[in-house]
Every structure is written in structure tokens, then in C-alpha cells.
CSV table of C-alpha atoms in Angstrom, one decimal:
chain,number,residue,atom,x,y,z
A,119,GLU,CA,108.6,-96.8,-40.6
A,120,PRO,CA,104.9,-98.1,-40.7
A,121,GLU,CA,104.2,-101.2,-43.0
A,122,VAL,CA,101.7,-103.6,-43.8
A,123,THR,CA,102.0,-107.1,-41.8
A,124,GLN,CA,99.9,-110.4,-42.8
A,125,THR,CA,99.8,-113.6,-40.7
A,126,PRO,CA,100.3,-116.1,-41.4
A,127,SER,CA,103.3,-116.7,-43.6
A,128,HIS,CA,102.3,-119.9,-45.2
A,129,GLN,CA,99.3,-121.6,-44.8
A,130,VAL,CA,98.6,-125.2,-45.8
A,131,THR,CA,95.3,-126.5,-46.1
A,132,GLN,CA,93.3,-129.3,-47.7
A,133,MET,CA,90.7,-128.9,-50.5
A,134,GLY,CA,87.1,-127.7,-49.2
A,135,GLN,CA,88.4,-126.5,-46.0
A,136,GLU,CA,87.7,-122.9,-45.2
A,137,VAL,CA,90.8,-120.6,-44.8
A,138,ILE,CA,91.2,-117.1,-43.2
A,139,LEU,CA,94.0,-114.8,-44.1
A,140,ARG,CA,94.8,-111.9,-41.7
A,141,CYS,CA,96.4,-108.6,-42.4
A,142,VAL,CA,96.8,-105.6,-40.3
A,143,PRO,CA,96.9,-102.2,-43.0
A,144,ILE,CA,99.1,-99.4,-41.6
A,145,SER,CA,96.8,-97.7,-39.2
A,146,ASN,CA,95.8,-94.2,-40.5
A,147,HIS,CA,95.0,-95.5,-44.4
A,148,LEU,CA,91.3,-95.6,-45.4
A,149,TYR,CA,91.4,-98.0,-48.8
A,150,PHE,CA,92.3,-102.1,-48.1
A,151,TYR,CA,92.8,-104.3,-51.5
A,152,TRP,CA,93.6,-107.9,-51.8
A,153,TYR,CA,95.5,-109.5,-54.4
A,154,ARG,CA,96.9,-112.8,-55.4
A,155,GLN,CA,99.8,-114.1,-57.7
A,156,ILE,CA,99.9,-117.3,-58.7
A,157,LEU,CA,103.9,-118.8,-58.3
A,158,GLY,CA,105.9,-116.9,-61.3
A,159,GLN,CA,102.8,-115.1,-62.8
A,160,LYS,CA,101.5,-111.7,-62.6
A,161,VAL,CA,99.8,-109.8,-59.8
A,162,GLU,CA,96.0,-110.2,-59.9
A,163,PHE,CA,93.5,-107.4,-58.3
A,164,LEU,CA,90.8,-109.5,-56.5
A,165,VAL,CA,89.0,-106.5,-54.1
A,166,SER,CA,89.4,-103.3,-52.9
A,167,PHE,CA,87.6,-102.0,-49.7
A,168,TYR,CA,86.4,-98.7,-48.5
A,169,ASN,CA,84.1,-97.5,-45.8
A,170,ASN,CA,83.2,-101.2,-44.8
A,171,GLU,CA,82.2,-102.2,-47.7
A,172,ILE,CA,83.6,-103.5,-51.0
A,173,SER,CA,84.3,-100.8,-53.6
A,174,GLU,CA,85.3,-102.7,-56.6
A,175,LYS,CA,86.1,-106.6,-57.2
A,176,SER,CA,87.6,-108.9,-60.3
A,177,GLU,CA,85.9,-112.0,-61.4
A,178,ILE,CA,88.2,-113.8,-59.4
A,179,PHE,CA,86.6,-112.8,-56.3
A,180,ASP,CA,83.5,-115.0,-56.3
A,181,ASP,CA,80.8,-116.1,-54.0
A,182,GLN,CA,83.6,-118.1,-52.4
A,183,PHE,CA,85.6,-115.3,-51.3
A,184,SER,CA,84.7,-112.6,-48.5
A,185,VAL,CA,86.3,-109.5,-46.9
A,186,GLU,CA,85.9,-108.1,-43.7
A,187,ARG,CA,87.0,-105.6,-41.2
A,188,PRO,CA,86.0,-107.0,-37.9
A,189,ASP,CA,87.9,-104.0,-35.7
A,190,GLY,CA,89.8,-100.9,-36.6
A,191,SER,CA,92.7,-102.8,-37.1
A,192,ASN,CA,92.8,-105.9,-39.0
A,193,PHE,CA,91.3,-107.0,-42.6
A,194,THR,CA,90.7,-110.6,-43.4
A,195,LEU,CA,90.2,-112.6,-46.8
A,196,LYS,CA,87.9,-115.5,-46.1
A,197,ILE,CA,88.1,-118.7,-48.9
A,198,ARG,CA,85.3,-120.8,-48.1
A,199,SER,CA,85.6,-123.9,-49.7
A,200,THR,CA,89.3,-124.1,-50.8
A,201,LYS,CA,90.2,-125.4,-54.6
A,202,LEU,CA,93.8,-126.3,-55.5
A,203,GLU,CA,93.6,-123.4,-58.4
A,204,ASP,CA,93.3,-121.1,-54.6
A,205,SER,CA,97.1,-121.8,-53.9
A,206,ALA,CA,98.8,-118.8,-54.5
A,207,MET,CA,100.7,-115.5,-52.4
A,208,TYR,CA,97.9,-113.2,-51.6
A,209,PHE,CA,98.9,-109.9,-50.8
A,210,CYS,CA,97.3,-107.4,-48.7
A,211,ALA,CA,97.8,-103.8,-49.7
A,212,SER,CA,96.7,-100.1,-48.0
A,213,SER,CA,96.7,-96.8,-49.1
A,214,PRO,CA,96.1,-93.4,-47.3
A,215,LEU,CA,94.1,-91.6,-50.1
A,216,GLY,CA,92.6,-94.3,-52.0
A,217,ALA,CA,92.9,-95.5,-56.1
A,218,GLY,CA,95.5,-94.1,-57.8
A,219,TYR,CA,97.6,-93.7,-55.2
A,220,GLU,CA,100.6,-95.6,-53.4
A,221,GLN,CA,99.5,-98.9,-52.3
A,222,TYR,CA,102.1,-100.2,-49.6
A,223,PHE,CA,101.7,-104.0,-49.9
A,224,GLY,CA,102.5,-106.7,-47.3
A,225,PRO,CA,105.1,-109.5,-47.3
A,226,GLY,CA,102.2,-111.8,-48.5
A,227,THR,CA,100.4,-114.9,-47.2
A,228,ARG,CA,101.5,-118.3,-49.0
A,229,LEU,CA,98.8,-120.5,-49.5
A,230,THR,CA,99.0,-123.9,-50.3
A,231,VAL,CA,95.8,-126.2,-50.8
A,232,THR,CA,96.1,-129.8,-50.9
B,225,GLY,CA,88.4,-105.9,-72.3
B,226,GLU,CA,91.8,-105.0,-69.5
B,227,SER,CA,95.2,-105.8,-70.7
B,228,VAL,CA,98.0,-104.8,-69.5
B,229,GLY,CA,101.0,-106.8,-71.0
B,230,LEU,CA,105.1,-106.4,-71.4
B,231,HIS,CA,107.0,-106.5,-74.5
B,232,LEU,CA,110.5,-108.3,-72.7
B,233,PRO,CA,110.3,-110.9,-70.1
B,234,THR,CA,113.8,-111.0,-69.0
B,235,LEU,CA,116.4,-107.9,-69.0
B,236,SER,CA,119.7,-108.1,-68.4
B,237,VAL,CA,122.2,-104.9,-67.8
B,238,GLN,CA,125.6,-104.2,-66.7
B,239,GLU,CA,125.9,-102.6,-63.6
B,240,GLY,CA,126.1,-98.8,-64.4
B,241,ASP,CA,124.2,-99.0,-67.3
B,242,ASN,CA,120.6,-97.5,-67.9
B,243,SER,CA,117.6,-99.7,-68.5
B,244,ILE,CA,114.7,-99.7,-70.1
B,245,ILE,CA,111.7,-101.6,-69.2
B,246,ASN,CA,108.4,-101.2,-71.3
B,247,CYS,CA,104.9,-101.9,-71.1
B,248,ALA,CA,102.1,-102.1,-73.5
B,249,TYR,CA,98.4,-101.6,-72.3
B,250,SER,CA,95.3,-101.8,-74.1
B,251,ASN,CA,92.6,-99.9,-72.1
B,252,SER,CA,92.8,-96.1,-72.3
B,253,ALA,CA,90.1,-95.6,-69.2
B,254,SER,CA,92.4,-95.3,-66.4
B,255,ASP,CA,93.9,-92.4,-64.8
B,256,TYR,CA,97.1,-93.5,-63.5
B,257,PHE,CA,100.0,-95.9,-64.3
B,258,ILE,CA,102.1,-97.3,-61.7
B,259,TRP,CA,105.8,-99.3,-61.7
B,260,TYR,CA,106.2,-101.4,-59.0
B,261,LYS,CA,109.1,-103.5,-57.9
B,262,GLN,CA,108.9,-107.2,-56.6
B,263,GLU,CA,111.9,-108.5,-55.0
B,264,SER,CA,112.3,-112.2,-54.2
B,265,GLY,CA,109.6,-112.9,-51.5
B,266,LYS,CA,108.3,-109.6,-50.9
B,267,GLY,CA,105.4,-107.8,-51.8
B,268,PRO,CA,105.3,-105.1,-54.8
B,269,GLN,CA,106.8,-102.2,-53.7
B,270,PHE,CA,105.8,-98.3,-55.8
B,271,ILE,CA,108.2,-97.0,-57.6
B,272,ILE,CA,106.9,-94.3,-59.3
B,273,ASP,CA,103.5,-93.4,-60.7
B,274,ILE,CA,102.6,-91.3,-63.8
B,275,ARG,CA,99.1,-89.7,-64.5
B,276,SER,CA,97.0,-90.2,-67.9
B,277,ASN,CA,97.3,-86.2,-68.9
B,278,MET,CA,101.2,-86.4,-68.2
B,279,ASP,CA,103.8,-87.8,-70.6
B,280,LYS,CA,106.9,-87.9,-68.4
B,281,ARG,CA,107.9,-88.1,-64.8
B,282,GLN,CA,111.1,-88.1,-63.2
B,283,GLY,CA,111.9,-89.7,-59.8
B,284,GLN,CA,115.3,-90.4,-58.2
B,285,ARG,CA,117.2,-92.3,-60.4
B,286,VAL,CA,113.7,-93.5,-62.4
B,287,THR,CA,112.1,-92.0,-65.3
B,288,VAL,CA,108.5,-92.8,-66.3
B,289,LEU,CA,107.5,-92.1,-70.1
B,290,LEU,CA,103.9,-92.5,-71.2
B,291,ASN,CA,102.9,-92.4,-74.6
B,292,LYS,CA,98.6,-92.4,-74.9
B,293,THR,CA,99.1,-92.6,-78.9
B,294,VAL,CA,100.3,-95.9,-78.8
B,295,LYS,CA,99.2,-97.0,-75.4
B,296,HIS,CA,102.8,-97.5,-74.4
B,297,LEU,CA,104.8,-97.0,-70.8
B,298,SER,CA,108.3,-97.1,-70.3
B,299,LEU,CA,110.6,-97.4,-67.4
B,300,GLN,CA,113.9,-96.3,-67.4
B,301,ILE,CA,116.0,-96.8,-64.6
B,302,ALA,CA,119.8,-94.8,-64.7
B,303,ALA,CA,123.0,-96.3,-63.6
B,304,THR,CA,121.7,-99.7,-62.6
B,305,GLN,CA,122.8,-101.1,-59.8
B,306,PRO,CA,122.7,-104.5,-58.2
B,307,GLY,CA,120.3,-103.6,-55.9
B,308,ASP,CA,117.6,-102.7,-58.7
B,309,SER,CA,117.3,-106.6,-59.7
B,310,ALA,CA,114.1,-107.4,-59.5
B,311,VAL,CA,110.7,-108.3,-61.2
B,312,TYR,CA,109.2,-105.0,-62.5
B,313,PHE,CA,105.5,-104.5,-63.1
B,314,CYS,CA,103.6,-101.8,-64.9
B,315,ALA,CA,100.0,-101.5,-63.5
B,316,GLU,CA,97.2,-99.2,-64.6
B,317,VAL,CA,94.9,-97.9,-61.9
B,318,TYR,CA,91.1,-97.0,-62.4
B,319,THR,CA,90.8,-94.1,-60.0
B,320,GLY,CA,86.6,-94.6,-60.0
B,321,GLY,CA,86.8,-98.0,-59.3
B,322,PHE,CA,89.7,-98.5,-57.1
B,323,LYS,CA,91.0,-101.0,-59.2
B,324,THR,CA,94.9,-101.9,-60.3
B,325,ILE,CA,95.6,-104.2,-63.3
B,326,PHE,CA,99.2,-105.4,-63.2
B,327,GLY,CA,101.2,-106.0,-66.2
B,328,ALA,CA,102.8,-109.7,-66.6
B,329,GLY,CA,106.6,-108.6,-65.3
B,330,THR,CA,109.7,-108.3,-66.3
B,331,ARG,CA,112.6,-109.7,-64.6
B,332,LEU,CA,115.8,-107.4,-64.3
B,333,PHE,CA,119.0,-108.8,-64.2
B,334,VAL,CA,122.0,-106.7,-63.6
B,335,LYS,CA,125.3,-108.0,-63.8
B,336,ALA,CA,128.3,-106.7,-61.8
């Protein structure tokens, strides 16, 4: 069964450094998402992406964040200058048909900012 | 503002009993509501969804009820099994904007 994959599973970085979190969505899906989950808290929407552009973003997704689909398979989330409060689990998701339809989540990347 | 929340943070049930997990939402502009299950160390997994023009939808062992009058959503799990132990999130989907807002989550413990 196809699944969303994410790398790395755990990323440790120093405050102020740039990080890139990588995702490979399910191959025939067209809609892509990033979420984050601070330990013990709810899942928070960051951004949705369709047709090579951002469809929707939350207030969390400020100028320090960017997303890219550099080729036909990868979907990346970049944080330009990490802060301590960026420490969280970051989930990528994809959907074949867009908003309102089932999203398939990856296993997540745990980001630790020290 | 947007807000999707839960009445109970934890729920403990006996194996074989039925479970009911509740969710309140505040924004009636969404078109879909979804229940997700999250097991430890994993990403959320879709369970069932319901359109805002429906009040009930059934799946395999699960039923979602939507009461738009009081902005309340519930997930019923029949014959709860140990494998159902997880955190359950309700989520509200804005179809126009591809945005999903998750609730706070309820942890379900199933006692054998």
C-alpha cells in the first residue's frame, strides 16, 4: 500500500540554523500539506499546496517558513532561522482530491532546536 | 475565531464496550468534519468523515454524529478493542481554502 514518507525521522539543530524537512507524498496525489504537533498538544495546520503554489497557510506559517516541490516527487518544508519554539513533530500529508477528502499522513519528523 | 475542542481529554473503557468521544466546534463555515486516530509515534490516520449536510454516517464499527444546532460532533466506536487505544482528534475542514483545523484530542484507553 502506498504511503507518505518523511526524512529524517529526527533532526537536531541549533537555534538560528536553517532546516529542511523532506517528504515524499503518495505518487498520484495532487494536494500536499504540512502540519506540526508540539509534544502532547494538538495537530496544527501550517500550509497547503496545490499546483505548485500555496493554497492556504496559517498564522504560524510566517516568513521564516517556506515550502517547495523541487521535482515530481519531493515536497519540502524549510525553516530559515529556527527558534526554540519550533521544536515539534512535523507531519506531511497528501490527498488525491483536495480539501475535504482523506489526507494521508507521513510518520513525521521530530525537530529538536537547542 | 476558529476553534475546535473536546469535552473530555481522556476516556477509559472496558474491552467490548462502546466508546463515545465528543467534540465541540465553534465555526460553522466548514463543509467537512473528520475524525482521525493517532497512535503513539505515528501520524494521524483517517477514520471517518461527514459532510455538514449530513447528521450521521456509519463505517465499520464507527459512527459519526453531527449536530449543527449545538455545533457538536461525536465518534462512536462499537465493541471497543485494545487496538483502538489511541488519541482521537476531530478536525474541521474548510473546502474552499484547503485548511484543516484539529481539535485538542481525546486519549482512549481500552482495558482488557
